[in-house]
Coordinates of C-alpha atoms in Angstrom, one line a residue:
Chain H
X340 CA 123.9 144.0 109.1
X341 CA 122.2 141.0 109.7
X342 CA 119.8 140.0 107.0
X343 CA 116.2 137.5 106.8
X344 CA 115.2 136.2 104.0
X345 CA 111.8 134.2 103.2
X346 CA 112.6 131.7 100.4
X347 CA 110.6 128.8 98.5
X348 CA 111.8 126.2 97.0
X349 CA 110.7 123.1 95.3
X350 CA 112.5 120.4 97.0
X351 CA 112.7 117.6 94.2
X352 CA 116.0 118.3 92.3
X353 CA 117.8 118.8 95.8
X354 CA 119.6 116.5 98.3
X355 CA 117.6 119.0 101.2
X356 CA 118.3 122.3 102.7
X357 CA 121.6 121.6 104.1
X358 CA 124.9 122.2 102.3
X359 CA 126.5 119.0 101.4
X360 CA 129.7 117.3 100.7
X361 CA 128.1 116.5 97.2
X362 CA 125.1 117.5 95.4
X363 CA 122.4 120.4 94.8
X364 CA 121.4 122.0 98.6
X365 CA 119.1 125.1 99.1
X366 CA 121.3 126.7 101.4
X367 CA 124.4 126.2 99.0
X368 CA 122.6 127.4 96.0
X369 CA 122.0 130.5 98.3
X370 CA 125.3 130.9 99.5
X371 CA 126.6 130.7 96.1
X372 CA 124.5 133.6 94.9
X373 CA 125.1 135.8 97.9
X374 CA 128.9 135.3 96.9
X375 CA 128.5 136.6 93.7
X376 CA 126.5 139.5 94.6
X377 CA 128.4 140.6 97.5
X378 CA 131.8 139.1 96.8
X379 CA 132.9 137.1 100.0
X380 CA 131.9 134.0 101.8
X381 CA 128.7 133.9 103.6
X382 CA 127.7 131.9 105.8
X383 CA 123.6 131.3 105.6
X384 CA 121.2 129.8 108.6
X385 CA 117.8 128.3 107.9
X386 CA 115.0 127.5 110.0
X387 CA 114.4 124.2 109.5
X388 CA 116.2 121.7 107.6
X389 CA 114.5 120.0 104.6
X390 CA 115.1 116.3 103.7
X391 CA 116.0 115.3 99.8
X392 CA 112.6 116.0 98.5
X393 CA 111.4 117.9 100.8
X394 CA 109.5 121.3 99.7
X395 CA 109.5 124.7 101.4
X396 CA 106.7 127.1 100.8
X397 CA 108.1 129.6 103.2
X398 CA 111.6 129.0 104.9
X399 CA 113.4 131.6 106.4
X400 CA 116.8 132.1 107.1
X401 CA 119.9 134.7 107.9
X402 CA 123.0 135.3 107.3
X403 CA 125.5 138.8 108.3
X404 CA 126.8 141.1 105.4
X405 CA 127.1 144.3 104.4
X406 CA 124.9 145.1 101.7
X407 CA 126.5 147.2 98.4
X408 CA 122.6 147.5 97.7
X409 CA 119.7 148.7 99.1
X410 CA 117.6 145.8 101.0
X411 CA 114.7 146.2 99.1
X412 CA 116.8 145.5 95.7
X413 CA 118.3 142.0 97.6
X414 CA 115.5 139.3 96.8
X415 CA 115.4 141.0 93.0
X416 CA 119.1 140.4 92.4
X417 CA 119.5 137.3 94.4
X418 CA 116.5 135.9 92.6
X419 CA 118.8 136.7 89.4
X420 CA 121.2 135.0 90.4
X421 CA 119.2 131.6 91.6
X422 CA 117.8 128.7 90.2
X423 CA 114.9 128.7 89.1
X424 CA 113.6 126.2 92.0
X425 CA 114.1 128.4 94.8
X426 CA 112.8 132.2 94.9
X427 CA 113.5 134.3 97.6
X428 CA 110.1 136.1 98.2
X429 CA 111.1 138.3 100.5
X430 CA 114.1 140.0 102.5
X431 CA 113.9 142.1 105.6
X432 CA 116.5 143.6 108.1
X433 CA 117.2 141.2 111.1
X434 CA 117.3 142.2 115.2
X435 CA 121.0 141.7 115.9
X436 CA 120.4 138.9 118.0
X437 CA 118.0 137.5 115.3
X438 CA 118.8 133.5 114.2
X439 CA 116.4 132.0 111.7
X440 CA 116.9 128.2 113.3
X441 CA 116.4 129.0 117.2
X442 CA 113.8 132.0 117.3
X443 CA 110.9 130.3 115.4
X444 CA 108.1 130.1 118.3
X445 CA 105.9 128.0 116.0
X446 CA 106.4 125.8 112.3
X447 CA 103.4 124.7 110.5
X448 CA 104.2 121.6 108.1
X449 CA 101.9 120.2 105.8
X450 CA 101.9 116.6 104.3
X451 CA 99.9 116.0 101.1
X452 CA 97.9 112.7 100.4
X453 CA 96.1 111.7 97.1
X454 CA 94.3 108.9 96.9
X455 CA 94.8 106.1 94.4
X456 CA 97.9 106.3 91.3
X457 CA 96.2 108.2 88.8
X458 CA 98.0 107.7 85.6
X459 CA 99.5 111.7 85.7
X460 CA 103.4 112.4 85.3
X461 CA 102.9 115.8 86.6
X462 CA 102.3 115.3 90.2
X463 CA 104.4 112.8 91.7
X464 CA 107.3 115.2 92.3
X465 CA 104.9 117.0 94.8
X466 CA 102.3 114.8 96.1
X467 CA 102.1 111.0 98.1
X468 CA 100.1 108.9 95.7
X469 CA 98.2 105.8 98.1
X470 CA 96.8 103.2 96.1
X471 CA 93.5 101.6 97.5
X472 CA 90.8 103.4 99.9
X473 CA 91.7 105.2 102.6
X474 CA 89.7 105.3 105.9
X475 CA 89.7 108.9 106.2
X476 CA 87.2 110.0 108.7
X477 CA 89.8 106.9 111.1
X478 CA 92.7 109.2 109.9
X479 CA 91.7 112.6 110.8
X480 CA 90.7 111.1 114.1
X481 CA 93.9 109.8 115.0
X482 CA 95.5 112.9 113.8
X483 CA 93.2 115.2 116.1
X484 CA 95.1 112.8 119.4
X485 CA 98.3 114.8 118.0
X486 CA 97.5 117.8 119.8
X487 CA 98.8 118.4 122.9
X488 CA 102.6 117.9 124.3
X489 CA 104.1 114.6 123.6
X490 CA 107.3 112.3 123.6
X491 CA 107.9 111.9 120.3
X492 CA 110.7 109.4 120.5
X493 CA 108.3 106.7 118.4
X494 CA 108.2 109.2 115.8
X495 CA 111.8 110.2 115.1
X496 CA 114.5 108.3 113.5
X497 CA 116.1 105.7 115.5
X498 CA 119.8 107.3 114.9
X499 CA 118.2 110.9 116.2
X500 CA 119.7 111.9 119.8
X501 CA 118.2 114.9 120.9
X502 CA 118.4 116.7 123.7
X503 CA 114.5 116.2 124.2
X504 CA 112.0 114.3 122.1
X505 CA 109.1 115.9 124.1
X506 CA 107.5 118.8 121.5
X507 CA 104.2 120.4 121.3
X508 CA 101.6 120.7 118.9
X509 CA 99.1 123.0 119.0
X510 CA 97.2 122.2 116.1
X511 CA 96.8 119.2 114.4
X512 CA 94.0 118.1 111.5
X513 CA 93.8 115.6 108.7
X514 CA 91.4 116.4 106.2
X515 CA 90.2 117.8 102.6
X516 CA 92.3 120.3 101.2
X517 CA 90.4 122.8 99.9
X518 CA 92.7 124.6 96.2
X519 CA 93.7 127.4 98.9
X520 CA 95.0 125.3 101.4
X521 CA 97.6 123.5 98.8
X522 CA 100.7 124.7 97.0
X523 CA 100.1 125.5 93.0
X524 CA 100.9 122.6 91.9
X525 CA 98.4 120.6 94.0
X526 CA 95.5 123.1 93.5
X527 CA 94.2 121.4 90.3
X528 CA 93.7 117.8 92.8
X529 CA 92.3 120.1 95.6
X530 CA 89.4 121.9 93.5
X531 CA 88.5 118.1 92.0
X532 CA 88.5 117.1 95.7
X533 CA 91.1 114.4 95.6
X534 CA 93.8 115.9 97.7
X535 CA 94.0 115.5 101.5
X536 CA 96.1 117.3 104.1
X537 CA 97.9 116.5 107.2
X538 CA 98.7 120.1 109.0
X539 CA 100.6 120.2 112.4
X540 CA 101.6 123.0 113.7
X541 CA 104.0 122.6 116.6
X542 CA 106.9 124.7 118.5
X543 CA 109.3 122.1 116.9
X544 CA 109.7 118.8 115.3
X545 CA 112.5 116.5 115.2
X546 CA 114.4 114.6 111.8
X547 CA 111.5 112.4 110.1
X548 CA 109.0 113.1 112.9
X549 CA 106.1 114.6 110.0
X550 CA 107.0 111.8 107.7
X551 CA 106.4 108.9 110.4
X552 CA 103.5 110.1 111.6
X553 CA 102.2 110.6 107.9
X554 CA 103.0 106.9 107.6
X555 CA 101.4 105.9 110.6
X556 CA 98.3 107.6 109.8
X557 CA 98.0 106.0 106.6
X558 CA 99.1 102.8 107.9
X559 CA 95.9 103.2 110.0
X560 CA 93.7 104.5 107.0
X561 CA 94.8 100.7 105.6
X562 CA 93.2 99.2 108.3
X563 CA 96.8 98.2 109.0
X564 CA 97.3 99.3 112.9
X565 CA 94.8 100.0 115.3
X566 CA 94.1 103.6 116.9
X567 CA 95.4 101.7 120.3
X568 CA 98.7 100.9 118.5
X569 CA 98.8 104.8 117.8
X570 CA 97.9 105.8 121.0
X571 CA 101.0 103.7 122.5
X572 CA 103.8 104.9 119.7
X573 CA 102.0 108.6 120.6
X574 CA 102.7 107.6 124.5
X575 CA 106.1 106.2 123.5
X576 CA 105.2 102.8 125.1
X577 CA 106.1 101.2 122.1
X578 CA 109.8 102.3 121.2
X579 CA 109.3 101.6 117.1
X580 CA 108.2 104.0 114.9
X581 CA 104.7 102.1 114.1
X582 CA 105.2 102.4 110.0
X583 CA 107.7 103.5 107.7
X584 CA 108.2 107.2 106.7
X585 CA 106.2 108.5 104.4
X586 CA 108.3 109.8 101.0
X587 CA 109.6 113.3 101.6
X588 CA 107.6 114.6 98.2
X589 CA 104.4 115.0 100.1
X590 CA 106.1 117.1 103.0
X591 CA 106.2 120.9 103.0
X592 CA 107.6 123.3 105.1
X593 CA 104.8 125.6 105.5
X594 CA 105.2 128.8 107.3
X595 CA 107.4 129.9 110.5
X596 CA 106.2 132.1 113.0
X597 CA 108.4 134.7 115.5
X598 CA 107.5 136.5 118.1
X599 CA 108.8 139.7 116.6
X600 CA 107.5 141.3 113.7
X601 CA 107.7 138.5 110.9
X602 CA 110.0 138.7 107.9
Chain A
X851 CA 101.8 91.7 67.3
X852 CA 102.1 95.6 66.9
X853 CA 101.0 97.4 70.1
X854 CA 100.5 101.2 70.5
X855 CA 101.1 103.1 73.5
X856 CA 99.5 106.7 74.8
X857 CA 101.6 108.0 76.7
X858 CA 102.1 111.6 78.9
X859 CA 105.5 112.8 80.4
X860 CA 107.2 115.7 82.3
X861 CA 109.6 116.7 79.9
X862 CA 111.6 118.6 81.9
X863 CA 114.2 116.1 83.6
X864 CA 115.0 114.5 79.4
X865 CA 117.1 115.2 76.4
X866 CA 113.9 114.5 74.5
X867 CA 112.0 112.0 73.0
X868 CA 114.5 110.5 71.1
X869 CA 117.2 108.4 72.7
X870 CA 120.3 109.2 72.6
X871 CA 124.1 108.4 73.8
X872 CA 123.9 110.5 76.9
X873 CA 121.3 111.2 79.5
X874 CA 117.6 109.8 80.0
X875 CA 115.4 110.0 77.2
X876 CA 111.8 108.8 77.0
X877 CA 112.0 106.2 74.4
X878 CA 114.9 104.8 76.1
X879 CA 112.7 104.7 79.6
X880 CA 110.1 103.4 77.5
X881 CA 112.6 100.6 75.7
X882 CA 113.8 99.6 78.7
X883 CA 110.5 98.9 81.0
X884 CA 109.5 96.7 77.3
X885 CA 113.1 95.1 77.3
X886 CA 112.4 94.0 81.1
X887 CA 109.1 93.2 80.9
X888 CA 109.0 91.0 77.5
X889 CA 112.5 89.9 78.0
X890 CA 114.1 91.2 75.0
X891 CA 115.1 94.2 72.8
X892 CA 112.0 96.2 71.5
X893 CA 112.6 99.4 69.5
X894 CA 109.7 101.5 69.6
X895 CA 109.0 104.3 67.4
X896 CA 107.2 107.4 68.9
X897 CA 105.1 110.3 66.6
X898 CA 106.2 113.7 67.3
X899 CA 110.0 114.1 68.5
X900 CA 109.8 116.3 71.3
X901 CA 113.2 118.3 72.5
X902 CA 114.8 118.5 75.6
X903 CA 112.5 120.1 78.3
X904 CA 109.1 119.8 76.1
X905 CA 105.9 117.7 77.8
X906 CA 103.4 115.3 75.9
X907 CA 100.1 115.1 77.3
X908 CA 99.3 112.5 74.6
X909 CA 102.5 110.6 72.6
X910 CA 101.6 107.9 70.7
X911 CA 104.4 105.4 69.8
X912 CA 103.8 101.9 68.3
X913 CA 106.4 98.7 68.6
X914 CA 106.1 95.4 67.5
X915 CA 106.2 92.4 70.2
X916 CA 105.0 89.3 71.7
X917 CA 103.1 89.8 74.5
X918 CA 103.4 87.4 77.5
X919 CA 100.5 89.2 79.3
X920 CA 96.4 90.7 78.6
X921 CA 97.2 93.5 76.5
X922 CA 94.9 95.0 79.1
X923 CA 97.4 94.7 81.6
X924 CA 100.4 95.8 79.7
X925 CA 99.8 99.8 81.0
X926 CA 99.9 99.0 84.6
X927 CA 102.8 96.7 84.3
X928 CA 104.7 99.7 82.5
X929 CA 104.2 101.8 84.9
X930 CA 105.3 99.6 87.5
X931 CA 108.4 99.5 86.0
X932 CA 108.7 103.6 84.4
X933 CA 110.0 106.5 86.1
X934 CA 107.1 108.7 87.6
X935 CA 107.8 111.5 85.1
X936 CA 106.7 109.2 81.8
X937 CA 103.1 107.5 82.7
X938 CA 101.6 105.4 80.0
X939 CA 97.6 105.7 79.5
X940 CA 96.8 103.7 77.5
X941 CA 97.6 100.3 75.3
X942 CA 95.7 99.2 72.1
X943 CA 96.3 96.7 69.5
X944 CA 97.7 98.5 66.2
X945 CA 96.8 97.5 62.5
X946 CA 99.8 95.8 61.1
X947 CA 100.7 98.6 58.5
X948 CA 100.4 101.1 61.8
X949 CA 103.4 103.5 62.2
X950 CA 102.8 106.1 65.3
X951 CA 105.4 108.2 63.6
X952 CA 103.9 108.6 60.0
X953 CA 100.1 107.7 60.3
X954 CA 98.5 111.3 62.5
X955 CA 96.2 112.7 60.4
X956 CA 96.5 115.8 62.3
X957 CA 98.7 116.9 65.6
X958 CA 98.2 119.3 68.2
X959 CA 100.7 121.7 70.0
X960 CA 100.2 124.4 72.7
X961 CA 102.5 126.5 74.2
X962 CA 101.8 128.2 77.7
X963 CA 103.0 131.9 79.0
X964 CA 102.2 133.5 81.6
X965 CA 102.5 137.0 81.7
X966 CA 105.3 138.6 84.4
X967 CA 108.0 136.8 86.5
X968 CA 105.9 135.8 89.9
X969 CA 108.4 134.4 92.6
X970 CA 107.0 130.8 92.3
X971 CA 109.5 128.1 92.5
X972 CA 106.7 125.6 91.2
X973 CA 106.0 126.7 87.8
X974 CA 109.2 127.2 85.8
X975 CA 109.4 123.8 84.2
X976 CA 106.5 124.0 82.8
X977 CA 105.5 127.4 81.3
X978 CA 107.3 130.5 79.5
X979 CA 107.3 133.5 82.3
X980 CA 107.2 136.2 80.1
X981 CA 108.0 139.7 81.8
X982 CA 106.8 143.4 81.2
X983 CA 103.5 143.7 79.2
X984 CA 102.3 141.9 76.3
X985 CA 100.2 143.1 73.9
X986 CA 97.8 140.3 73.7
X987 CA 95.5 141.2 71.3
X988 CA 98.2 142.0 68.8
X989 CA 99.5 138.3 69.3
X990 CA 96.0 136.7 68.7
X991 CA 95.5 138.4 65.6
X992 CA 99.3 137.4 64.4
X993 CA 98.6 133.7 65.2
X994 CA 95.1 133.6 63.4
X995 CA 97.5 134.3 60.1
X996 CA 98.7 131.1 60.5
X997 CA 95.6 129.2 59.3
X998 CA 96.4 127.7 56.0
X999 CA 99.0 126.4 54.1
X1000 CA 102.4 128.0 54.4
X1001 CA 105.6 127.7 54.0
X1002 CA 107.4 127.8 57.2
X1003 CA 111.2 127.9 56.1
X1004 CA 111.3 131.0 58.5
X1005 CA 110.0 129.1 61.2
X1006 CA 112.5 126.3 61.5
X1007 CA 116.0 125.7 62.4
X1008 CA 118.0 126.8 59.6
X1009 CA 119.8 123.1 59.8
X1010 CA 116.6 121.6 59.6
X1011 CA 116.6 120.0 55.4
X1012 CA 113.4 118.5 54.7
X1013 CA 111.7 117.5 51.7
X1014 CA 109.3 120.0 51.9
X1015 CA 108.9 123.1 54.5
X1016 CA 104.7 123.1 53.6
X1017 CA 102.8 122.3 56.3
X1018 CA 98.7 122.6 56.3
X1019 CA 97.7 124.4 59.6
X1020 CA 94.4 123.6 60.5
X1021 CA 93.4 126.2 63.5
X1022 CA 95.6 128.6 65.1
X1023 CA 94.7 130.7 68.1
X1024 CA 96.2 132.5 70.7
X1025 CA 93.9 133.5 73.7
X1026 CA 93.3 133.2 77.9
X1027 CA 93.6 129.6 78.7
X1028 CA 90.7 128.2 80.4
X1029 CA 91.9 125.8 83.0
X1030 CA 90.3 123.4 81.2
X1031 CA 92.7 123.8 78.3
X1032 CA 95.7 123.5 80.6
X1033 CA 98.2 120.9 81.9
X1034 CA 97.6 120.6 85.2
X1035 CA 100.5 122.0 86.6
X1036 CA 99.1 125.3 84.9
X1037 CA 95.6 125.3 86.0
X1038 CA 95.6 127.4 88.9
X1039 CA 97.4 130.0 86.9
X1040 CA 94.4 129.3 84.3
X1041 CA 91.9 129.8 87.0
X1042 CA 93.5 133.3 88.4
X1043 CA 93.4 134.1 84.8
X1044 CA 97.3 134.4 84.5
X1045 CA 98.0 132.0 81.6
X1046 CA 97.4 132.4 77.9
X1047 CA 98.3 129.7 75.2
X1048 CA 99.4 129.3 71.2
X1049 CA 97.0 126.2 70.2
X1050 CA 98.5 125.1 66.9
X1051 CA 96.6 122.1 64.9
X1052 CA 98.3 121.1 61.5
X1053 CA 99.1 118.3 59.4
X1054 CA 102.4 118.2 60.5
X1055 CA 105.4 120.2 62.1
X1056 CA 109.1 121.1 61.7
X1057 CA 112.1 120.8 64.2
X1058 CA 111.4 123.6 66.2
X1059 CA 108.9 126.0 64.8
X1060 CA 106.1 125.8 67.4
X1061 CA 108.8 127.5 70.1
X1062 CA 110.0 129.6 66.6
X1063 CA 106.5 130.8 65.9
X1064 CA 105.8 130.9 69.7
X1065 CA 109.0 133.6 69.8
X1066 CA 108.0 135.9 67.0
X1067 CA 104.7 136.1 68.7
X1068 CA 105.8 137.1 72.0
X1069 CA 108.4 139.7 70.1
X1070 CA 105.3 141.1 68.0
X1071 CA 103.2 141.5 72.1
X1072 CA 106.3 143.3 73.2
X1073 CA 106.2 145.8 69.9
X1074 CA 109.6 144.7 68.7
X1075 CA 107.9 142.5 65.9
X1076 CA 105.7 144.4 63.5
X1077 CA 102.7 143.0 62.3
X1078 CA 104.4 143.2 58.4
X1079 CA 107.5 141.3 59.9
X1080 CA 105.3 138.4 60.9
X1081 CA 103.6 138.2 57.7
X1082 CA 106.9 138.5 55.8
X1083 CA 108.6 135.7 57.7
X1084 CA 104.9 133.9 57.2
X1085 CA 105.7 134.1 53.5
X1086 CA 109.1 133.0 53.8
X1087 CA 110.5 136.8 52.1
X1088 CA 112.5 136.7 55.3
X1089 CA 114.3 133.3 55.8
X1090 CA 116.0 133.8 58.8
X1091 CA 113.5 133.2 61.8
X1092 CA 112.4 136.4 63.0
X1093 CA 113.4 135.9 67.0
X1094 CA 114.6 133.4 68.7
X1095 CA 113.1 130.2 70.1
X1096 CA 110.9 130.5 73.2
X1097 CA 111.8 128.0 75.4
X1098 CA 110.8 124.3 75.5
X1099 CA 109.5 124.3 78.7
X1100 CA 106.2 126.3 77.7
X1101 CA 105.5 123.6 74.8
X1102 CA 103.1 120.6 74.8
X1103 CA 102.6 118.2 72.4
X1104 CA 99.3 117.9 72.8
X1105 CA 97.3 115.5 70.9
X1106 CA 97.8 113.4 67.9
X1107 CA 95.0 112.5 65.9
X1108 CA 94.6 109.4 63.4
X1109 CA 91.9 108.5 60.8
X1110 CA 91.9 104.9 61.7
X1111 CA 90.2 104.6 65.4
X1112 CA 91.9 106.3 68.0
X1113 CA 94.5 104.4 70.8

């Protein structure tokens, strides 16, 4: 049978989604706890692969089993059995042909930004702290040239070789986030009005590609490169990515859409 | 010159307050930012000794040193040089005979549950999910007992030998947190009205008998405890605690307060 499951996680305490030679990954943590409960190696396939750091309100994944319980018992007992950083939300019988990392026909990620480096040691695990102003109104303006189908190749990591670094994005906006736009542990900055959000919403993004254009955009907000030096990375006529990547704390992998009926 | 710090952390990634021979502690993050910033060893002594896993909105710990700097700037240079999860707010000068340890006048705990286990992966470090039904009114009228002068032999670890198991508890309550009252982490669970709090003001505290008395409470809401129970233990005619420790990642050490001017 093959299986979905929608999972969260908060992305601090692990080295990213992927299993790794060493340290904690979601999809090992996962994998582990499906061994336990269903006594055999499984082999579990996400949708998009977190960074170190990285959080996920809603990744999905799949994996082939047989079930010794009903479905509706699975996210229950796997939630058991799981740390306390990822929670499995949901779990839902998959088309045959089903595969959480190629069927996606949209991902929404968010990126988090709050101004200035208030004194808190609460937040930093889940928020990019910018000291100094911001131009905002310059940021969201740059991020609304997003939309649209681009080359991205200015916005990925240098060592990325993709097939094609031409994705599209139908929906792009940097602005206020408003306490229901944020994850729970944000909400408390959004309802004082010092969180801001940059949402994309694309049919696919390559390694780093959110996290570079975060750091571009704020680059910009400094005052530090020019909308026309956006405009060219955004065109690919200038090879570099135009700033570093933002930190992965910031970044969270938002919600996936599918064309069939969704987990 | 004797220099006292405010200071807030995320308990939850240190074996405590204290230092100690293995793993990160806060006086030892604390020690070492001084040792690198003044250029020598600098013990510093801290008020309430929090365990493994309990926050501090408001530490106070005092050390005496030679500043090479504006005492004004000696919170932002600390924080340059702290981990993210210990933030320091504040730095004042101290009266010689000032001892962060003995001097509060009064100190303030609070310990947060939230009622059911919800499938958030953002919330478990800092509050007690506490599932099936509590009977909260029962609990609020066990923790206004507490007001006065008791001894609280049943409310501390049974290795715990001190001079004197008398403390002076000044207000006790147990109620709906406001978000207001919360850390933020916890406020939007505050503002759904899903987090209630154990606010504890005394004179003074024993290892472990906020998360003790926090324990018996949550036993009494679940109708395992009875209300004569409680009292007994209250009265030390039942020395062994009457359940176990809640866990320290629902406890706060809130505020400390001190006769002499405030950090």
């Amino acid at each position: 049978m093959r299986v979905k499951l929608l999972i969260s996680y908060d992305g601090a305490d692990f080295v990213g989604w992927q299993r790794q030679p060493k340290g904690r990954s979601v999809q090992g943590e996962i994998e582990r706890a499906l061994a336990r409960l269903l006594g055999g190696m499984v082999s579990v396939q996400g949708a998009g692969r977190t960074d170190a750091g990285v959080h996920a309100m809603a990744q999905t994944a799949s994996f082939e089993a047989e079930l010794n319980m009903p479905l509706e018992r699975l996210s229950y007992a796997l939630n058991n059995l799981l740390p306390l950083d990822v929670r499995v939300l949901a779990a839902g019988k998959a088309e045959d042909d089903f595969h959480a990392r190629f069927s996606p026909s949209s991902k929404e990620y968010r990126y988090f930004i709050a101004p200035g480096v208030k004194p808190s040691p609460f937040d930093a695990r889940y928020v990019w702290h910018c000291p100094g102003r911001l131009a905002y109104d310059e940021m969201a303006l740059a991020a609304g040239t997003l939309q649209g189908e681009h080359n991205f190749r200015s916005f990925c990591a240098k060592s990325q070789v993709v097939s094609s670094y031409v994705r599209t994005i139908y929906a792009a906006e940097f602005r206020l986030a408003k306490s229901e736009d944020a994850p729970e542990p944000l909400q408390f900055l959004a309802m004082r009005g010092e969180l801001y959000m940059l949402r994309l919403l694309g049919n696919g993004f390559i390694y780093k590609m959110v996290r570079l254009i975060a750091g571009a955009l704020v680059k910009l907000g400094e005052g530090k490169l020019s909308h026309v030096e956006f405009a060219q990375a955004l065109a690919y006529e200038q090879p570099q990515p135009p700033a570093p990547a933002a930190p992965p704390n910031g970044l969270y992998l938002w919600k996936l859409a599918y064309l069939e009926k969704d987990v």
